[in-house]
Short mmCIF file of C-alpha atoms in Angstrom, two decimals:
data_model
loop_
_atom_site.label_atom_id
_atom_site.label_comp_id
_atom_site.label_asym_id
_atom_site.label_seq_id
_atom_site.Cartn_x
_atom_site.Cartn_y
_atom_site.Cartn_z
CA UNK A 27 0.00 0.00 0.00
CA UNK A 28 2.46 2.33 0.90
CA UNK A 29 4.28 1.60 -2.86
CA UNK A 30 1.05 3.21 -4.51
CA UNK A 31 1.13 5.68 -2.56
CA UNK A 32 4.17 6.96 -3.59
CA UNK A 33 3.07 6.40 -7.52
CA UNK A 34 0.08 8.66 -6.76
CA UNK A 35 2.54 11.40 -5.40
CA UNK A 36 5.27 11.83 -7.83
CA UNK A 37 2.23 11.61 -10.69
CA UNK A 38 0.62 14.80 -9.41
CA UNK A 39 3.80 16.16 -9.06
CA UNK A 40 4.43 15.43 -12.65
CA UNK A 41 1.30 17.08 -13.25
CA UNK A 42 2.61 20.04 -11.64
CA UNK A 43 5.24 20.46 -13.24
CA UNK A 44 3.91 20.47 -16.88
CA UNK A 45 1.20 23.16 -15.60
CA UNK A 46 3.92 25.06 -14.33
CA UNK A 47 6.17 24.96 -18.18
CA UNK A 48 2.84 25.91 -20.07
CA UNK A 49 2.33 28.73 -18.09
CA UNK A 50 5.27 30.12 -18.13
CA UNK A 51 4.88 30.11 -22.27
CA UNK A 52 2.00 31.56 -22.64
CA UNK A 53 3.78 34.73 -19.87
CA UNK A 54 6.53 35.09 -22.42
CA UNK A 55 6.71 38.55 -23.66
CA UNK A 56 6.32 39.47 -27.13
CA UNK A 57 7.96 41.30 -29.83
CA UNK A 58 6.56 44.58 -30.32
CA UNK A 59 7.24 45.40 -33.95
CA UNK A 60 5.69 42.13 -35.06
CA UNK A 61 4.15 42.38 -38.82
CA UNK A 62 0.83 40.56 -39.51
CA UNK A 63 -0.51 39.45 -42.89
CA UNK A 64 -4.20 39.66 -44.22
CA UNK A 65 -5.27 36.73 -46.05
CA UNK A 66 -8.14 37.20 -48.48
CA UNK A 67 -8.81 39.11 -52.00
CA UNK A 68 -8.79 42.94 -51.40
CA UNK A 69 -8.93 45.62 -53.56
CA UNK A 70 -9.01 46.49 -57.20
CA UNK A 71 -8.70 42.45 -57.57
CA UNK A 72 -11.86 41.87 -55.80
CA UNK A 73 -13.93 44.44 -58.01
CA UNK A 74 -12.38 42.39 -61.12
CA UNK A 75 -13.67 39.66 -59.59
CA UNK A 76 -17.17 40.81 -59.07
CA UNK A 77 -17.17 42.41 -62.27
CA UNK A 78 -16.29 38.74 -64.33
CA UNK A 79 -18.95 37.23 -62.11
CA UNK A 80 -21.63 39.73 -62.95
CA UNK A 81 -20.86 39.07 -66.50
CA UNK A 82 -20.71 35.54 -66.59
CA UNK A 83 -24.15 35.60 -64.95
CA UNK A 84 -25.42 38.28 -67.63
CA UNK A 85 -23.77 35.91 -70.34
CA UNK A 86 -26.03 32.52 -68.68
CA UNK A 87 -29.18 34.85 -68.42
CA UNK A 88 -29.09 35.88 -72.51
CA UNK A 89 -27.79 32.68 -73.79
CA UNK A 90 -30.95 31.27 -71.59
CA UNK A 91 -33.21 33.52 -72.91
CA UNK A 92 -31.78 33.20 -76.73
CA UNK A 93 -32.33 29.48 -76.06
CA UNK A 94 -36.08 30.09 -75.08
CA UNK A 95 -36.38 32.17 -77.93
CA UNK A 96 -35.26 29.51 -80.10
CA UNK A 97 -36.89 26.72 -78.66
CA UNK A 98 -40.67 29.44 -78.97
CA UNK A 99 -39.88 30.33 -82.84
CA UNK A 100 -38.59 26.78 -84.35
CA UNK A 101 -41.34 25.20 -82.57
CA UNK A 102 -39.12 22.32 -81.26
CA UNK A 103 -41.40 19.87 -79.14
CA UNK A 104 -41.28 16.41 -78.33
CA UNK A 105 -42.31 14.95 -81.35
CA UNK A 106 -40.28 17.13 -83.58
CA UNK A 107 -39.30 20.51 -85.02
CA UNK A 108 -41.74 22.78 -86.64
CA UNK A 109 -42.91 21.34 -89.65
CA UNK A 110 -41.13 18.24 -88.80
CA UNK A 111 -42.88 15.48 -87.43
CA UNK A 112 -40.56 12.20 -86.20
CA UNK A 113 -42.88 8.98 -86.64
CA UNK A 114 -42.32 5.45 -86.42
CA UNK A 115 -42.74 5.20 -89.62
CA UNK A 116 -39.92 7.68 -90.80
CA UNK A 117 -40.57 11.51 -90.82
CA UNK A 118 -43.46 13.33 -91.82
CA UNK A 119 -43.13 17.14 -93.25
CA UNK A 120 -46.06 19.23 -93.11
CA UNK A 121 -46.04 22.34 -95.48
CA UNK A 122 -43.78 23.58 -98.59
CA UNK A 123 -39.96 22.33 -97.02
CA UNK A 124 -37.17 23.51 -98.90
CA UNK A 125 -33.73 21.22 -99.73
CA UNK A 126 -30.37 22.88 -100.48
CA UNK A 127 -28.17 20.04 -100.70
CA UNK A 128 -29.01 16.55 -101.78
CA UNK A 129 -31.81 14.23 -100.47
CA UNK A 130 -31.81 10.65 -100.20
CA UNK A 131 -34.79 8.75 -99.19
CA UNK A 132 -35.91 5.53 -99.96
CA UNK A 133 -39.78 6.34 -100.36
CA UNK A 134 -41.78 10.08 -100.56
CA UNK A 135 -45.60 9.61 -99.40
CA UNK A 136 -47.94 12.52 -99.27
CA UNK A 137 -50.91 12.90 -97.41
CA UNK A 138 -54.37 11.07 -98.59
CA UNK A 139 -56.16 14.27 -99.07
CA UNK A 140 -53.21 16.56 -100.53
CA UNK A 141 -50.80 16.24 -103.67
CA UNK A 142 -47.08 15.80 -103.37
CA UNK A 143 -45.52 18.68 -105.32
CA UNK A 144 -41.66 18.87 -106.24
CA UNK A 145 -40.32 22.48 -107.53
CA UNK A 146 -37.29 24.29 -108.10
CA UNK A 147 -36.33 27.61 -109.19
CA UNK A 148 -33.97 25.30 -112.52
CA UNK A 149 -35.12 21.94 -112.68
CA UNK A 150 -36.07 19.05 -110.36
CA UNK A 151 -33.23 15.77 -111.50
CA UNK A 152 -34.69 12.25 -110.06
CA UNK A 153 -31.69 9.83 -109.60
CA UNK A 154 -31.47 5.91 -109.42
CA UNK A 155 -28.28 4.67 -108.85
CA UNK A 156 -27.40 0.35 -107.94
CA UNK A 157 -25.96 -0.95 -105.26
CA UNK A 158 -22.03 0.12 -106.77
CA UNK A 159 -23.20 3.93 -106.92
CA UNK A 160 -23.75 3.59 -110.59
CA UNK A 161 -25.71 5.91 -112.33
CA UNK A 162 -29.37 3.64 -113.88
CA UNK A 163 -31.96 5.76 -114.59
CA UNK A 164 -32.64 9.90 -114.45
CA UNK A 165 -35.23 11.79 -114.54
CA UNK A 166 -35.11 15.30 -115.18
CA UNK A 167 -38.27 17.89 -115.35
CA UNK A 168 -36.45 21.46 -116.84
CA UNK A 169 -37.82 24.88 -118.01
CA UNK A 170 -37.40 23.29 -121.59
CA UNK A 171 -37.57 19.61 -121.17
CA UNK A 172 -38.58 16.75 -119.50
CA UNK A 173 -35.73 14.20 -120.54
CA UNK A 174 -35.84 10.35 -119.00
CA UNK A 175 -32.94 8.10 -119.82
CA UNK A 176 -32.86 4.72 -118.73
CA UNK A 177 -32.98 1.06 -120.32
CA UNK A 178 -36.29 1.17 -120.91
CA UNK A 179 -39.30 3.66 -120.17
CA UNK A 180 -43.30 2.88 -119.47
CA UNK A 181 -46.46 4.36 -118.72
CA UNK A 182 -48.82 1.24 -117.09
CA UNK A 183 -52.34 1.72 -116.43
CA UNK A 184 -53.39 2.25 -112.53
CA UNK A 185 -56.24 -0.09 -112.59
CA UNK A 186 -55.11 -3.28 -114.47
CA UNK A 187 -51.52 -2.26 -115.05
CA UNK A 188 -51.57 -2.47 -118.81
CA UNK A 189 -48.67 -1.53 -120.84
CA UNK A 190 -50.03 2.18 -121.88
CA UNK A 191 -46.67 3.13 -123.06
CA UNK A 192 -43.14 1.61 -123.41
CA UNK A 193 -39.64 3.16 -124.95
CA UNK A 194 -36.05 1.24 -125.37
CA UNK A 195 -33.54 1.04 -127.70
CA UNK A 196 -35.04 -1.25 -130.36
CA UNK A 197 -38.91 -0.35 -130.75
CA UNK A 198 -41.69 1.85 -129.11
CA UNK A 199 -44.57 0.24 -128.34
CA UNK A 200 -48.24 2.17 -127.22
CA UNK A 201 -50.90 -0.54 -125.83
CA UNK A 202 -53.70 2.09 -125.52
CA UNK A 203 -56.64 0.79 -127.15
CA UNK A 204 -57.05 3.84 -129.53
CA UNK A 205 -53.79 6.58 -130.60
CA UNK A 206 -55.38 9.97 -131.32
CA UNK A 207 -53.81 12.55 -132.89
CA UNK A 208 -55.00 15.97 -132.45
CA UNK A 209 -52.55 17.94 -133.93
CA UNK A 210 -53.51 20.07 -137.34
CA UNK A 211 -50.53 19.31 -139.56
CA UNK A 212 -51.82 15.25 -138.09
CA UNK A 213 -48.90 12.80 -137.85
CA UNK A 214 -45.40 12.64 -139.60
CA UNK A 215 -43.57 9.54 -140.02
CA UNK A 216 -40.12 9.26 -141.07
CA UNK A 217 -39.82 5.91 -142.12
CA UNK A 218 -42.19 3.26 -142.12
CA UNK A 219 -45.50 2.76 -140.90
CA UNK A 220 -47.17 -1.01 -140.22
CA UNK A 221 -50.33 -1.05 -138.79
CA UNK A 222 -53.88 -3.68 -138.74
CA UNK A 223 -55.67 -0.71 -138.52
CA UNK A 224 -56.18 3.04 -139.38
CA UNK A 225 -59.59 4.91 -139.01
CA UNK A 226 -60.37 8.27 -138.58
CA UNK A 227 -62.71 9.58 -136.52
CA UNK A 228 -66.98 9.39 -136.66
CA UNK A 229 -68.29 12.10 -139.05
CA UNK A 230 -64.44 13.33 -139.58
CA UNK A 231 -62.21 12.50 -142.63
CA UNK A 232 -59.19 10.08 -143.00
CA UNK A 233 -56.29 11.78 -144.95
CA UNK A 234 -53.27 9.92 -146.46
CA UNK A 235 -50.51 12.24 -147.57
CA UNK A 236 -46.96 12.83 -148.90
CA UNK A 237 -46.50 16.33 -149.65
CA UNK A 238 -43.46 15.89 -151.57
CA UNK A 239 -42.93 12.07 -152.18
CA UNK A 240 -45.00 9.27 -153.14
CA UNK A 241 -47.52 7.32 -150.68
CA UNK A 242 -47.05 3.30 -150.78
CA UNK A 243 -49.10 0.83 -148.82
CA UNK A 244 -48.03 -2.94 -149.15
CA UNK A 245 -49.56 -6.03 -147.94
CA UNK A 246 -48.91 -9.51 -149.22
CA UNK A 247 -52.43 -10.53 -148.51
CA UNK A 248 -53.85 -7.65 -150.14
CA UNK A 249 -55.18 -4.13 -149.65
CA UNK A 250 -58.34 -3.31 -149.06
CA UNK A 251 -60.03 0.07 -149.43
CA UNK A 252 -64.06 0.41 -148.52
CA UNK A 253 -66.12 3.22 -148.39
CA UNK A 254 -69.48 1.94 -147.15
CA UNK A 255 -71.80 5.40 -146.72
CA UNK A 256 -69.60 7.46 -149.55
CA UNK A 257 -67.47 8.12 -152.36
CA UNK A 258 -64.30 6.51 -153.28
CA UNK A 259 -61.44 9.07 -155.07
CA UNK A 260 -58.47 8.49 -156.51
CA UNK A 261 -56.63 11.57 -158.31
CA UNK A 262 -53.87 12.12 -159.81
CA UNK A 263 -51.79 14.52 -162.23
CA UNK A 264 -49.95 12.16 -164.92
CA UNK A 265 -50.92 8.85 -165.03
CA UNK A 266 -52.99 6.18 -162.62
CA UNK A 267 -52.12 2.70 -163.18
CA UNK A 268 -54.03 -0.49 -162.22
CA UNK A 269 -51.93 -3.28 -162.83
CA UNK A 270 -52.42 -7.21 -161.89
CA UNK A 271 -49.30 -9.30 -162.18
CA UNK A 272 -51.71 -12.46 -162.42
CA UNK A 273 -55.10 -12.03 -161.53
CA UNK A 274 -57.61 -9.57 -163.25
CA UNK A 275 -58.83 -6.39 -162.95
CA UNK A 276 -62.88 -6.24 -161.79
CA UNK A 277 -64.97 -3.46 -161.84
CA UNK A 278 -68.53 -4.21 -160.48
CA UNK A 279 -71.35 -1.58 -160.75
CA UNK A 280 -74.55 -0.51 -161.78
CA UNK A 281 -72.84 1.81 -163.92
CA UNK A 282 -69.62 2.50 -165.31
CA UNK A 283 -68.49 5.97 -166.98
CA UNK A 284 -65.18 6.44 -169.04
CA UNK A 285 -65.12 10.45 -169.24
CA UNK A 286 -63.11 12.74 -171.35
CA UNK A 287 -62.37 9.94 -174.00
CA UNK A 288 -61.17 11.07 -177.57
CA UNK A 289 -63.91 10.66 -180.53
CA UNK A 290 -63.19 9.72 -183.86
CA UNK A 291 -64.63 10.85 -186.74
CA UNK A 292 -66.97 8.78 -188.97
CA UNK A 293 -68.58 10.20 -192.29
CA UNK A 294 -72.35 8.79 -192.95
CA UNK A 295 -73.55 8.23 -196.56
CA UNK A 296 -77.09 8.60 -194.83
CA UNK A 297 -78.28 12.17 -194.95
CA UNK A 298 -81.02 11.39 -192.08
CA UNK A 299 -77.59 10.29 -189.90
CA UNK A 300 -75.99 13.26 -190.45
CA UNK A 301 -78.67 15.77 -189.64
CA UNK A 302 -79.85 13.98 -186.39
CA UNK A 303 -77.66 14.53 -183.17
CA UNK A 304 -75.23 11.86 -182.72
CA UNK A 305 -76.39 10.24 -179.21
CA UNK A 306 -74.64 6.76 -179.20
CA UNK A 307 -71.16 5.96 -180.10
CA UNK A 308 -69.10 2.50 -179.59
CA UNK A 309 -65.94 2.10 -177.93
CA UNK A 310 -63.26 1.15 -179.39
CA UNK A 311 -59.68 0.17 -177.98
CA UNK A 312 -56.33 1.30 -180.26
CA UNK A 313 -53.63 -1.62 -180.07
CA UNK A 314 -51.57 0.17 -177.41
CA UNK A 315 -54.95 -0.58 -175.54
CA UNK A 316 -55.73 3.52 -175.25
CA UNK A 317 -59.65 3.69 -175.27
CA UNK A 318 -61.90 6.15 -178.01
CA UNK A 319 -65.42 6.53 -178.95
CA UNK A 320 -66.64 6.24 -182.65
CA UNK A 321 -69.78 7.40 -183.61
CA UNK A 322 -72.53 3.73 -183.73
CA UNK A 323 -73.65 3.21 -187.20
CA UNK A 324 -75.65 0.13 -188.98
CA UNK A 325 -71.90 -1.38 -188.42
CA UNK A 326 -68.58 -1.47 -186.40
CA UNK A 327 -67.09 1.91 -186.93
CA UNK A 328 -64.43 1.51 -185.06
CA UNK A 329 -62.16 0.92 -187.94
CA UNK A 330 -63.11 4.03 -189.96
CA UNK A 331 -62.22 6.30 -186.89
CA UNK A 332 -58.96 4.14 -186.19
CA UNK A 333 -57.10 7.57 -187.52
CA UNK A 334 -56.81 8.35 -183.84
CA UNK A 335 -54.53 5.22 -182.59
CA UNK A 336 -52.22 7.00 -184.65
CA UNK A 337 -51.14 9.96 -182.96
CA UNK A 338 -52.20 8.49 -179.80
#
């Protein structure tokens, strides 16, 4: 007992002692002329400072506003910009939208109850290219033109899908059930023309002309020309021929008139003949197979007027 006793005592007067050193610090006099330091921004710094963070916070408050302002006039919402309508199906436009560089789309739809119009201020160039970038058909609407080149170019029929129209290299073909041409100076082949059929239209007239050439129509089955309710005219300014290689020439009518054929001349020894008006003459036919009328008497005159096969 009397061991911790003694621990107890020299503890408190270890205490003591350190009480005693730390006062004895803090009692120490100090140096008079002693400089101290401010720590902080002071100053013509600190009104830079305020000044940058005024404008900064002007700066925020415009470009906020000019964002707003933006956001009010372009109409941007969820679904889209303006105009500009994002669908699952692709995007929709609504309104006249304007393209300054190239567009590439894979289908244009309008709406059900609206056309779908494409302009431009030069022309409006439709491209189609294959899976190399290769240039396979163009379409181009101009001021002048509308030009289309491609392999081969057709116009179907929206209900059946009939050939209407078709264009390549080798032929043209039109599959309309009737070609009408409305134009006054009517239609002007170069070349060639074979067709099953060619009528003109009800009450109108069907012309056949070369202005400076000759006309031909061939068929190796034969050509047939009918008038049904009218005339039939053939005119010429030489000569008309109507030749038969093997067959014969047939002319079928109630009546048949040779006009404007020569007479010869055929004296009478009957005075009664020669004062009465000559009404009925014979034809007769010169070796060279011209045709001329001779005046009918009792007998075949036609060799008393043969005078006229001579300078024929």
């Amino acid at each position: 007992m009397d061991r911790s006793t003694n621990l107890d005592i020299e503890e408190l007067k270890m205490t003591r002692e350190q009480y005693i050193l730390a006062t004895q610090q803090n009692n120490l006099p100090r140096a008079e002329n002693a400089q101290l330091y401010p720590v902080g921004i002071y100053g013509w710094r600190k009104r830079c400072l305020y000044f940058f963070v005024l404008l900064l916070l002007v700066t925020m408050i415009v470009n906020l506003a000019m964002t707003i302002w933006i956001l009010k006039v372009m109409n941007f919402t969820v679904d889209g910009m303006g105009n500009l309508r994002v669908t699952k199906k692709g995007i929709r436009l609504e309104g006249i939208s304007e393209f300054l560089l190239p567009l590439y789309v894979k289908e244009i739809h309008s709406r059900k109850d609206s056309p779908l119009v494409l302009q431009s201020d030069r022309n409006v160039t439709v491209n189609a290219r294959n899976h190399m970038g290769q240039l396979t058909g163009q379409l181009t609407v101009g001021a002048d033109a509308v030009e289309a080149q491609c392999k081969r170019f057709e116009v179907r029929a929206s209900e059946d899908g009939r050939v209407l129209f078709s264009a390549d290299e080798d032929e043209i073909t039109i599959g309309a059930e009737k070609l009408k041409v409305t134009g006054t100076e009517g239609a002007v082949f170069g070349h060639s023309v074979e067709t099953p059929h060619i009528r003109a239209e009800p009450s109108q007239d069907l012309r056949l002309e070369s202005p400076t050439r000759s006309l031909i129509m061939e068929a190796p089955r034969g050509v047939q020309v009918s008038a049904a309710a009218g005339d039939f005219k053939a005119t010429c300014r030489k000569e008309l021929h109507l030749q038969s290689t093997e067959g014969e020439i047939f002319l079928n009518a109630e009546k048949i008139r040779l006009g404007n054929l020569p007479t010869g001349s055929f004296s009478s020894s009957s005075p009664s003949s020669s004062n009465s008006r000559q009404a009925v003459y014979e034809l007769c036919v010169c070796p060279n197979g011209k045709l001329y009328l001779s005046p009918a008497g009792l007998g075949s005159t036609c060799q008393s007027s043969s005078s006229i096969c001579l300078w024929s």
